[in-house]
Amino acid sequence: MRRWNVFDRVGPQVNNPNQTMGMFLAEAYQKIAQLQVILNNDPMQMEFVEQQVKELFDLGAGLCLTGMIANSMNSKEHDKRCEETRLEYAIPLRAGHERQVEVHLGAGHISYAATLYCQPKSPAASREDHTPGLDIDLSQYGFSENVSPWLVSKVCRTVALAPSLDQAYVELQRDGIQLTRTTIDRIVSRAGSESLTVRERMLEQFERGDMKQGCEFTGRRVSVQIDGGRTRTRGVLEWIDPVENFGKTQSQVTGELSAGRSKETRRSSRFQADWREPKLLIIYAHDDNGRRDEAVRVLIDGSFGDADYMERLISMHLHRLGANKAKTITFNSDGATWIWGRIDSILAKAKVESAVVVNQVLDVCHAVENLAAR
C-alpha cells in the first residue's frame, strides 16, 4: 500500500482529502486569529498579513492535493494503469520496490510518499540508450523527478522570464516556493531535456507518416520567420593531472587559452568560449494587415542542428498545425542561401496544397543593408 506523510518523513499519514483538509482548517483557524490581531493593531501590516494568508492557503492547497493523490493511488484503477505503463515502457522493467521520496507539489508544498520504483531488468540495456528506471506511481500524474507538473511549469516560466537564475530564485521565494538554486537548475535542465526528447519523438512520428495534420491554421494567413543567431557555448575543460602539473594553470599546461570559465590567477582572465549559430524560427497567424492574430498561439523553436535538421523541424511544425489548408504562407528571412534553397522541400514535406498562396519576403533590414553597401 502506498503511503503519504505530511510535514516530515515520519509525520501524519494521510489517505484522503477530507483528512488533510481537517488538518488545514485546524491550522487555519488559529493562524487567521493571530493575523487578525496583527491587522487590528496595525493596519500598515497589511502587506505582511496578505503574504501570510497566501502562504497559509498555499499550504491548504498542498495538503488537499496530497490527500487527493493518496486516495487515487490506493485504487484498483491506479494499479491497472501502473502495470500497463510498466509493460509498455521503452525498456523492460522489474516489478518494482517501495521507496520513500520527497515530493514537491504546487506552491512549493513538500510531502513524503512511499511509492514503487521500477528498475530496468537489464542494466546494460539502460546504459546503452540512457533510459532510466521509472517511479511507476508518480509517473501516472506527470511528475518529473518527484516535482508536480504545475510546479515544473511555474519554475521553468520564472527562469525563462528572469534575467538570471539568482533572480528567478528570489522571485520563487517571494511566491512562497522554497526551492534551492540547485533544485531549480535541476528542474529546468530536466524539463528542457524532456522537451527535446518529445520533439525528437514528434519528428520520428512525422517522418513515419503517423502524425495527423492539424487544423489550427485552416483558412488563416501564416508567417514563417527564420533566422540564424550567435551565441557562446562553454567549451570542454581539458583535464590536468594534479600531480604532474601541480601549481600550473590550464593555459600553462596546454599552451592555449582556457576553455570554459578560466582558472587563471591573472585579473585579466575571462570566460573563453566558442561562437555557435543557433537557427531560430517563429510561426504565427496574422490578419490582412500583417498584425498577429491573438487567437492563435505563436510557435517559437530553434536548434543548434544543421540546415537539414531545421528543414525537418519546420516541415513537421507546418504539418501538425495544418498549414496545408492555410490561406497564405509567407516565408520571411534574410538572404542566407540555406533558408531560401529549402522552401520548396519544406512545402512538399508538409504536404501544403498547391492552392495555398506562398510568398517569399526578404527581411527589409537586411535588404536595406545590402542596398546601402552597393
XYZ file of C-alpha atoms in Angstrom:
374
model
C 0.000 0.000 0.000
C 1.336 3.433 -0.954
C 1.822 5.800 1.968
C 1.801 9.587 2.076
C 3.130 11.566 5.026
C 2.875 15.314 5.545
C 5.148 17.823 7.299
C 8.079 15.356 7.554
C 9.085 11.789 6.688
C 7.540 10.364 9.851
C 4.686 12.869 10.025
C 0.973 12.062 9.992
C -0.028 9.533 7.343
C -2.899 10.675 5.128
C -5.284 8.726 2.923
C -7.872 11.175 1.570
C -8.553 14.913 1.115
C -11.114 15.038 3.944
C -8.365 14.129 6.380
C -5.886 16.680 5.038
C -8.455 19.475 4.879
C -9.283 18.802 8.519
C -5.595 19.355 9.317
C -5.594 22.560 7.298
C -8.710 24.011 8.920
C -7.319 23.363 12.393
C -4.175 25.265 11.394
C -6.097 27.972 9.542
C -8.437 28.955 12.386
C -5.529 29.506 14.748
C -3.366 31.338 12.205
C -6.156 33.624 10.993
C -6.974 34.637 14.562
C -3.343 35.652 15.099
C -3.228 37.608 11.844
C -6.487 39.365 12.688
C -4.945 40.690 15.910
C -1.904 41.972 13.994
C -4.090 43.734 11.414
C -6.337 45.271 14.083
C -3.349 46.659 15.982
C -1.503 47.979 12.936
C -3.316 48.292 9.580
C 0.016 49.147 7.939
C 0.962 45.488 8.384
C -1.437 44.652 5.567
C 1.325 43.502 3.202
C 2.710 41.112 5.814
C -0.764 39.779 6.639
C -1.581 39.353 2.963
C 1.605 37.345 2.395
C 0.899 35.158 5.421
C -2.655 34.445 4.270
C -1.386 33.498 0.812
C 1.188 31.106 2.283
C -1.468 29.654 4.584
C -3.775 28.790 1.708
C -0.837 27.529 -0.354
C -0.334 25.067 2.487
C -4.013 24.166 2.246
C -3.700 23.558 -1.491
C -0.679 21.314 -0.947
C -2.423 19.313 1.777
C -5.537 18.953 -0.361
C -3.511 17.680 -3.323
C -1.633 15.251 -1.094
C -4.896 13.763 0.157
C -6.335 13.532 -3.349
C -3.267 11.769 -4.767
C -3.060 9.420 -1.769
C -6.687 8.457 -2.287
C -6.226 7.997 -6.033
C -3.110 5.841 -5.665
C -4.863 3.317 -3.446
C -7.355 2.302 -6.109
C -7.568 -0.654 -8.478
C -7.641 1.688 -11.469
C -4.295 3.142 -10.427
C -2.750 -0.325 -10.105
C -4.006 -1.213 -13.574
C -2.545 1.943 -15.133
C 0.793 1.329 -13.406
C 1.041 -2.192 -14.767
C 0.176 -1.032 -18.288
C 2.846 1.664 -18.083
C 5.451 -0.804 -16.843
C 4.748 -3.267 -19.660
C 4.754 -0.564 -22.358
C 7.895 1.260 -21.167
C 10.795 1.795 -23.569
C 12.828 -0.961 -21.880
C 11.726 -3.958 -19.757
C 11.225 -3.018 -16.098
C 11.260 -5.049 -12.909
C 8.157 -5.341 -10.741
C 9.399 -2.512 -8.533
C 10.298 -1.877 -4.918
C 8.952 0.622 -2.427
C 10.950 3.720 -1.521
C 10.127 6.957 0.261
C 10.720 10.130 -1.729
C 10.338 13.841 -1.141
C 7.571 15.143 -3.410
C 7.288 18.813 -4.389
C 3.732 19.947 -5.091
C 2.151 23.198 -6.259
C 3.127 26.404 -4.429
C 6.203 24.624 -3.064
C 4.463 22.304 -0.582
C 6.514 19.213 0.291
C 5.041 15.819 1.131
C 6.677 12.417 1.532
C 5.459 9.420 -0.431
C 6.314 5.724 -0.313
C 5.981 4.763 -3.987
C 7.101 1.976 -6.295
C 10.290 2.464 -8.296
C 10.824 0.039 -11.175
C 14.423 -0.603 -12.159
C 15.442 -1.754 -15.647
C 15.612 -5.543 -15.927
C 18.893 -5.234 -17.811
C 21.242 -2.505 -16.501
C 23.317 -2.851 -19.681
C 20.314 -2.010 -21.885
C 19.551 1.012 -19.723
C 23.095 2.341 -20.048
C 23.140 1.743 -23.796
C 20.206 4.030 -24.636
C 20.394 6.204 -21.476
C 16.904 5.158 -20.383
C 16.471 5.351 -16.589
C 14.122 3.414 -14.362
C 10.700 4.795 -13.516
C 8.748 5.811 -10.435
C 5.701 3.978 -11.661
C 3.284 5.668 -9.243
C 4.241 9.321 -9.663
C 4.607 8.942 -13.431
C 0.833 8.437 -13.681
C 0.335 12.044 -12.587
C 3.009 13.625 -14.780
C 5.612 14.135 -12.058
C 9.143 14.813 -13.260
C 11.786 13.728 -10.745
C 9.240 13.999 -7.916
C 8.131 17.510 -8.931
C 4.495 18.142 -9.879
C 3.601 19.303 -13.417
C 2.326 22.709 -12.288
C 5.446 23.399 -10.245
C 7.698 22.410 -13.159
C 5.784 24.835 -15.380
C 5.963 27.607 -12.769
C 9.708 27.201 -12.218
C 10.531 26.992 -15.935
C 8.460 30.062 -16.814
C 10.000 32.059 -13.975
C 13.531 31.103 -15.024
C 12.785 31.897 -18.674
C 11.397 35.341 -17.840
C 14.017 36.261 -15.232
C 17.381 37.754 -16.281
C 19.300 35.194 -14.210
C 18.876 32.041 -12.165
C 19.542 34.028 -8.992
C 16.712 36.436 -9.783
C 14.387 33.529 -10.564
C 15.284 32.066 -7.168
C 14.340 35.350 -5.473
C 11.010 35.574 -7.319
C 10.091 31.988 -6.458
C 10.944 32.644 -2.811
C 8.608 35.653 -2.850
C 5.862 33.383 -4.166
C 6.400 31.030 -1.237
C 8.149 28.344 -3.289
C 11.087 27.256 -1.152
C 13.481 25.575 -3.576
C 17.267 25.698 -3.582
C 19.135 27.082 -6.582
C 20.434 23.589 -7.303
C 16.897 22.186 -7.338
C 15.695 24.971 -9.639
C 18.572 24.318 -12.034
C 17.835 20.587 -11.967
C 14.117 21.107 -12.666
C 14.784 23.412 -15.614
C 17.511 21.203 -17.096
C 15.330 18.129 -16.769
C 12.333 19.859 -18.356
C 14.496 21.047 -21.248
C 15.864 17.563 -21.813
C 12.380 16.048 -21.718
C 11.071 18.680 -24.147
C 13.835 17.900 -26.635
C 13.069 14.191 -26.319
C 9.394 14.855 -27.042
C 10.365 16.913 -30.089
C 12.534 14.097 -31.414
C 9.658 11.648 -30.984
C 7.376 14.049 -32.853
C 9.881 14.260 -35.715
C 10.085 10.477 -35.876
C 6.296 10.229 -35.910
C 6.073 12.849 -38.666
C 8.670 11.159 -40.854
C 6.992 7.771 -40.432
C 3.776 9.335 -41.705
C 1.912 8.698 -38.443
C 1.362 12.340 -37.483
C -2.084 13.693 -38.272
C -2.406 17.065 -39.939
C -3.802 19.730 -37.651
C -6.381 22.404 -38.381
C -5.136 25.373 -36.346
C -4.081 27.337 -39.444
C -7.076 26.437 -41.608
C -8.123 29.487 -43.643
C -5.563 31.749 -41.947
C -2.628 33.780 -43.153
C 0.562 32.226 -41.797
C 4.000 33.766 -41.410
C 7.183 31.708 -41.042
C 10.225 33.714 -39.986
C 13.635 32.039 -39.995
C 16.978 33.413 -38.925
C 20.341 32.472 -37.518
C 21.811 33.937 -34.352
C 25.079 33.955 -32.477
C 25.776 32.687 -29.004
C 28.708 31.493 -26.976
C 28.837 27.971 -25.612
C 31.162 26.777 -22.916
C 33.938 24.533 -24.162
C 35.127 21.294 -22.584
C 37.811 21.797 -19.962
C 40.906 19.706 -20.522
C 41.744 17.579 -17.500
C 45.007 18.452 -15.773
C 46.877 15.813 -13.799
C 47.110 17.345 -10.310
C 50.402 15.590 -9.530
C 52.373 16.131 -12.728
C 51.165 19.720 -13.110
C 50.990 20.843 -9.509
C 50.525 24.611 -9.258
C 50.054 25.104 -13.014
C 47.009 26.552 -14.746
C 45.283 25.043 -17.757
C 46.894 27.542 -20.115
C 50.351 26.758 -18.776
C 49.801 23.042 -19.336
C 48.170 23.203 -22.786
C 49.800 26.348 -24.138
C 46.353 27.607 -25.171
C 43.714 29.886 -23.689
C 41.466 28.181 -21.162
C 38.214 26.726 -22.492
C 35.214 27.408 -20.306
C 35.447 29.515 -17.174
C 39.096 30.365 -16.719
C 41.073 29.106 -13.736
C 43.848 31.625 -14.335
C 45.102 33.785 -11.482
C 45.540 36.891 -13.636
C 42.847 39.515 -13.149
C 42.595 39.934 -16.921
C 41.422 36.339 -17.338
C 37.850 35.936 -18.513
C 35.386 33.431 -19.851
C 36.556 31.808 -23.083
C 34.000 30.122 -25.324
C 33.368 29.395 -28.973
C 30.751 31.166 -31.063
C 27.949 28.986 -32.409
C 24.976 29.748 -34.612
C 21.565 28.714 -33.299
C 18.980 28.504 -36.068
C 15.680 30.029 -34.972
C 12.119 30.064 -36.258
C 8.806 31.628 -35.342
C 5.460 30.670 -36.869
C 2.293 32.676 -36.288
C -1.005 33.666 -37.899
C -1.750 37.259 -38.897
C -4.558 39.315 -40.387
C -4.728 41.048 -43.775
C -2.705 43.978 -42.409
C 0.086 41.816 -41.045
C -0.942 42.137 -37.400
C -0.589 38.983 -35.349
C -3.785 37.040 -34.716
C -4.062 36.887 -30.922
C -6.447 33.933 -31.125
C -3.679 31.632 -32.409
C -0.664 30.709 -30.318
C 2.776 31.687 -31.570
C 5.249 28.847 -32.065
C 8.905 29.583 -31.323
C 11.564 26.927 -31.804
C 15.236 26.618 -32.604
C 18.198 24.305 -32.718
C 21.972 24.106 -32.864
C 21.476 21.487 -35.570
C 22.364 21.940 -39.220
C 20.187 23.268 -42.047
C 18.831 19.796 -42.838
C 17.560 19.440 -39.283
C 15.845 22.832 -39.445
C 14.157 21.820 -42.691
C 12.729 18.750 -40.969
C 11.665 20.802 -37.953
C 9.841 23.487 -39.952
C 8.116 20.882 -42.117
C 6.896 18.994 -39.063
C 5.501 22.107 -37.372
C 3.694 23.282 -40.518
C 2.214 19.817 -40.976
C 0.923 19.405 -37.419
C -0.516 22.942 -37.334
C -2.465 22.445 -40.557
C -0.607 24.872 -42.816
C -1.672 22.719 -45.778
C -5.090 24.381 -45.545
C -3.890 27.905 -44.811
C -4.957 30.851 -46.937
C -1.387 32.070 -47.437
C 2.071 31.164 -46.143
C 4.735 33.857 -46.060
C 8.390 32.978 -45.518
C 10.325 35.929 -44.149
C 14.083 35.772 -43.678
C 17.438 37.292 -44.516
C 19.442 36.357 -47.588
C 21.013 33.155 -46.245
C 21.050 30.542 -49.000
C 20.483 27.674 -46.557
C 16.990 29.062 -45.982
C 15.733 30.002 -49.441
C 17.027 26.882 -51.144
C 14.814 24.703 -48.948
C 11.398 26.369 -49.195
C 10.082 24.029 -51.907
C 11.270 20.971 -49.999
C 9.641 22.227 -46.778
C 6.304 22.758 -48.532
C 6.455 19.314 -50.114
C 7.230 17.559 -46.832
C 4.466 19.483 -45.051
C 2.064 18.445 -47.857
C 0.964 22.021 -48.469
C -1.680 22.110 -51.191
C -0.979 23.968 -54.425
C -3.997 26.198 -53.802
C -2.186 27.815 -50.864
C -0.543 31.102 -51.879
C 3.137 31.106 -50.891
C 5.075 34.359 -50.531
C 8.813 34.733 -50.010
C 9.857 38.026 -48.439
C 13.388 39.266 -47.862
C 13.739 40.930 -44.484
C 13.681 44.692 -45.047
C 16.566 45.403 -42.660
C 18.900 43.022 -44.477
C 17.717 44.270 -47.853
C 18.455 47.893 -46.914
C 21.903 46.926 -45.614
C 22.786 45.352 -48.946
C 21.409 48.286 -50.925
C 23.423 50.707 -48.814
C 26.562 48.622 -49.260
C 26.195 48.748 -53.023
